[in-house]
C-alpha positions as a printed Julia matrix, in Angstrom:
276×3 Matrix{Float64}:
 116.32   93.33   62.15
 119.77   93.09   63.73
 120.49   89.58   65.04
 123.6    89.24   67.21
 124.49   85.72   68.33
 122.53   85.1    71.56
 124.13   82.58   73.93
 122.39   81.47   77.12
 124.25   79.11   79.43
 121.07   78.43   81.41
 117.34   79.1    81.29
 115.97   82.46   82.39
 115.24   82.43   86.15
 111.82   82.42   87.78
 109.9    85.71   87.76
 107.98   85.01   90.96
 108.38   82.73   93.97
 105.73   81.29   96.27
 106.25   82.03   99.98
 104.28   81.7   103.2
 103.15   84.84  105.04
 100.92   85.62  108.01
  98.11   88.15  107.88
  97.08   90.63  110.58
  95.11   87.88  112.34
  98.02   85.43  112.41
  96.53   83.3   109.63
  99.05   81.62  107.33
  98.72   82.49  103.61
 100.58   81.56  100.44
 101.65   84.54   98.33
 103.87   85.28   95.33
 106.85   87.63   95.54
 108.95   89.09   92.68
 112.38   87.51   92.17
 115.05   90.22   92.05
 118.62   89.29   91.05
 121.84   91.05   90.04
 123.05   91.05   86.44
 126.54   92.43   85.85
 126.88   93.96   82.38
 130.21   93.62   80.6
 131.12   95.28   77.31
 133.94   93.51   75.49
 134.74   91.9    78.87
 135.01   95.25   80.68
 132.62   95.57   83.6
 130.2    98.48   83.21
 127.41   98.18   85.78
 125.39   95.75   87.86
 121.62   95.97   87.31
 119.01   94.55   89.65
 116.39   92.86   87.48
 113.69   90.23   87.11
 115.68   88.94   84.15
 112.77   88.26   81.79
 114.43   89.63   78.61
 118.08   90.13   79.6
 119.5    90.49   76.08
 117.25   93.42   75.24
 117.84   94.95   78.68
 121.64   95.04   78.45
 121.68   96.18   74.81
 119.13   98.92   75.56
 121.1   100.01   78.62
 124.41  100.24   76.72
 122.73  102.04   73.82
 120.97  104.55   76.09
 124.22  105.28   77.93
 125.98  105.86   74.57
 128.42  102.99   75.09
 127.35  101.47   71.75
 125.94  103.22   68.72
 126.09  100.81   65.76
 123.68   97.85   65.95
 125.43   96.22   63.0
 128.64   95.98   65.07
 126.99   93.74   67.68
 128.5    90.27   67.5
 127.12   88.36   70.48
 125.36   88.6    73.82
 126.22   85.94   76.4
 123.83   85.52   79.35
 125.08   83.39   82.24
 122.69   83.18   85.18
 125.06   80.94   87.12
 127.46   83.87   87.47
 124.75   86.56   86.95
 126.64   88.17   84.07
 125.74   89.49   80.64
 128.62   89.96   78.21
 128.08   92.03   75.07
 130.71   91.56   72.37
 130.97   94.21   69.66
 133.45   95.18   66.95
 132.73   98.84   67.68
 135.48  100.9    69.33
 134.68  101.03   73.05
 137.75  102.85   74.34
 135.45  105.59   75.62
 134.04  103.25   78.29
 136.5   104.2    81.05
 136.1   107.91   80.31
 132.33  107.64   80.4
 132.38  105.65   83.64
 134.27  108.49   85.33
 131.45  110.89   84.43
 128.49  108.89   85.71
 125.6   110.61   87.45
 123.4   108.64   89.84
 119.77  109.4    89.02
 116.51  108.88   90.86
 115.7   105.59   89.12
 114.62  102.62   91.28
 117.75  100.72   92.22
 119.8   103.81   91.27
 119.86  104.26   87.53
 122.77  106.05   85.9
 123.26  108.42   83.0
 126.8   108.5    81.66
 129.18  110.77   79.79
 127.81  113.25   77.31
 124.28  111.86   76.82
 122.74  115.27   77.52
 125.25  116.97   75.24
 124.22  114.66   72.42
 120.58  115.65   72.97
 121.3   119.37   73.33
 119.22  120.53   70.34
 117.14  117.39   69.91
 113.36  117.35   69.4
 111.16  114.28   69.07
 108.78  114.06   66.07
 105.72  116.23   66.65
 102.36  114.46   66.32
  98.76  115.03   67.31
  97.23  112.64   69.83
  93.55  112.08   70.57
  92.03  111.8    74.01
  90.24  108.64   72.81
  93.6   107.09   71.84
  94.84  107.56   75.4
  91.71  105.83   76.72
  92.16  102.99   74.21
  95.8   102.49   75.22
  94.94  102.46   78.92
  92.18   99.92   78.32
  94.52   97.66   76.31
  97.14   97.84   79.07
  94.74   96.44   81.68
  95.34   92.98   80.17
  99.03   93.05   81.11
 100.98   93.41   84.41
 101.04   89.64   85.1
 103.92   89.78   87.59
 102.48   92.84   89.35
  99.09   91.14   89.68
 100.74   88.08   91.24
 103.4    89.66   93.4
 103.5    93.46   93.19
 106.9    95.15   93.71
 107.59   95.71   90.0
 107.14   98.4    87.36
 105.67   97.91   83.9
 106.5    99.74   80.67
 105.03   99.43   77.2
 105.33  100.72   73.66
 101.85  101.3    72.23
 100.34  102.44   68.96
  96.74  103.64   69.28
  94.92  100.8    71.08
  97.62   98.17   70.39
 100.3    97.22   72.92
 103.31   96.42   70.72
 105.56   95.31   73.57
 105.21   95.18   77.36
 107.81   94.34   80.0
 107.96   94.3    83.79
 111.04   94.69   85.97
 112.02   95.71   89.49
 113.07   99.15   88.22
 111.31  101.27   85.64
 114.66  102.2    84.06
 115.33   98.5    83.41
 111.95   98.14   81.73
 112.49  101.14   79.45
 116.01   99.95   78.55
 114.6    96.54   77.59
 112.07   98.12   75.23
 114.7   100.49   73.84
 116.95   97.52   73.11
 114.14   95.68   71.32
 113.25   98.69   69.18
 116.9    99.31   68.32
 117.55   95.71   67.29
 114.3    95.62   65.3
 115.11   99.01   63.76
 111.68  100.33   64.73
 110.86  104.02   64.58
 109.28  105.65   67.61
 107.67  108.54   65.76
 104.07  107.23   65.89
 104.27  105.48   69.27
 103.15  106.08   72.85
 105.42  105.07   75.72
 103.66  103.96   78.91
 105.14  103.48   82.36
 103.7   102.74   85.78
 106.54  104.76   87.33
 107.08  108.46   87.9
 108.44  110.61   85.06
 111.89  111.63   86.23
 114.62  113.2    84.1
 116.03  109.73   83.38
 112.72  108.43   82.0
 112.18  111.47   79.8
 115.74  111.28   78.42
 115.4   107.61   77.53
 112.04  108.1    75.81
 113.55  111.01   73.85
 116.41  108.72   72.79
 113.79  106.29   71.47
 112.23  109.09   69.41
 108.8   108.57   70.98
 106.67  111.76   71.11
 104.08  110.8    73.76
 104.89  109.73   77.32
 102.07  108.3    79.44
 102.36  107.48   83.14
 100.18  106.19   85.93
 102.33  108.21   88.34
 103.51  111.82   88.61
 106.2   114.07   87.12
 109.32  115.61   88.67
 110.41  119.19   87.99
 113.44  118.15   85.92
 111.39  115.58   84.03
 108.93  118.35   83.15
 111.71  120.72   82.04
 113.22  118.07   79.75
 109.83  117.14   78.29
 109.42  120.81   77.28
 112.95  120.83   75.85
 112.47  117.7    73.74
 108.87  118.47   72.7
 107.42  115.38   74.36
 103.7   115.33   75.14
 103.65  114.29   78.8
 100.5   112.75   80.29
 100.57  111.67   83.93
  98.24  110.49   86.69
  96.59  108.37   84.0
  94.19  105.76   85.31
  90.76  104.77   84.06
  89.18  107.85   82.5
  91.39  110.38   84.24
  94.7   111.9    83.2
  96.58  115.2    83.39
  98.48  116.72   80.44
 101.63  118.42   81.75
 103.24  119.29   78.39
 101.95  119.28   74.81
  98.29  120.13   75.5
  98.27  122.06   72.22
  98.89  118.74   70.42
  95.96  117.0    72.15
  92.57  116.6    70.48
  89.97  116.32   73.23
  87.44  114.27   71.26
  85.53  112.66   74.16
  82.98  114.73   76.05
  82.27  114.28   79.74
  78.91  112.63   79.02
  80.63  110.1    76.71
  82.86  108.75   79.49
  80.19  106.74   81.28
């Protein structure tokens, strides 16, 4: 495991806040809402981006973001991560050469991610001939993962307005995170896996959000071969899933799902009569 020096100048902020609302009959109710806040990411004191986030695991989020955007590539070069919620900044200090930051910033592409995600520089060029590890996946494993995931989504259950993402292995949820944007949640998990030097080759990635090009690219960067979503798929997301060899399963809820790519790698081991 890579362990940069983590410095927090204050405690992580609240995830939800209690507010008063009125229903359709004019009755006053007390409800929870998600707490969204800006976090400006700095790499060696150069401003890169401002993310809108719940802020539950900010160190993993900013490291995963910088890694996925190809701003950093050597986990051993990470020296410290400084989180300051009074100024809403996250400073990542690394000994790695980051002169390419300004060049990459000039090439940014705004994607369809919630809160406007971005993909920088030559990320697609780096993945030009890339394929994720190819594995078989059982229908029953998808059901087991979906069942295990029902025990999560704490912030969503309280307040809504957030996305959840998880890294799973069979019926085990290895890590789960919620954030106001699905791209933040996937970056957080990518950062954790990178720091822990975990392989993605036998994992399933789950998201409550739609499978856009950005989501597929980030899962490919994590080396995860199976992508599972409660939502749908975009055309470019589908094209990239074919390109990278990712098994893409969408509209997954309860006992229903649709396999958009990789059906030849699926073992349908549960019959219709077994689903009751």
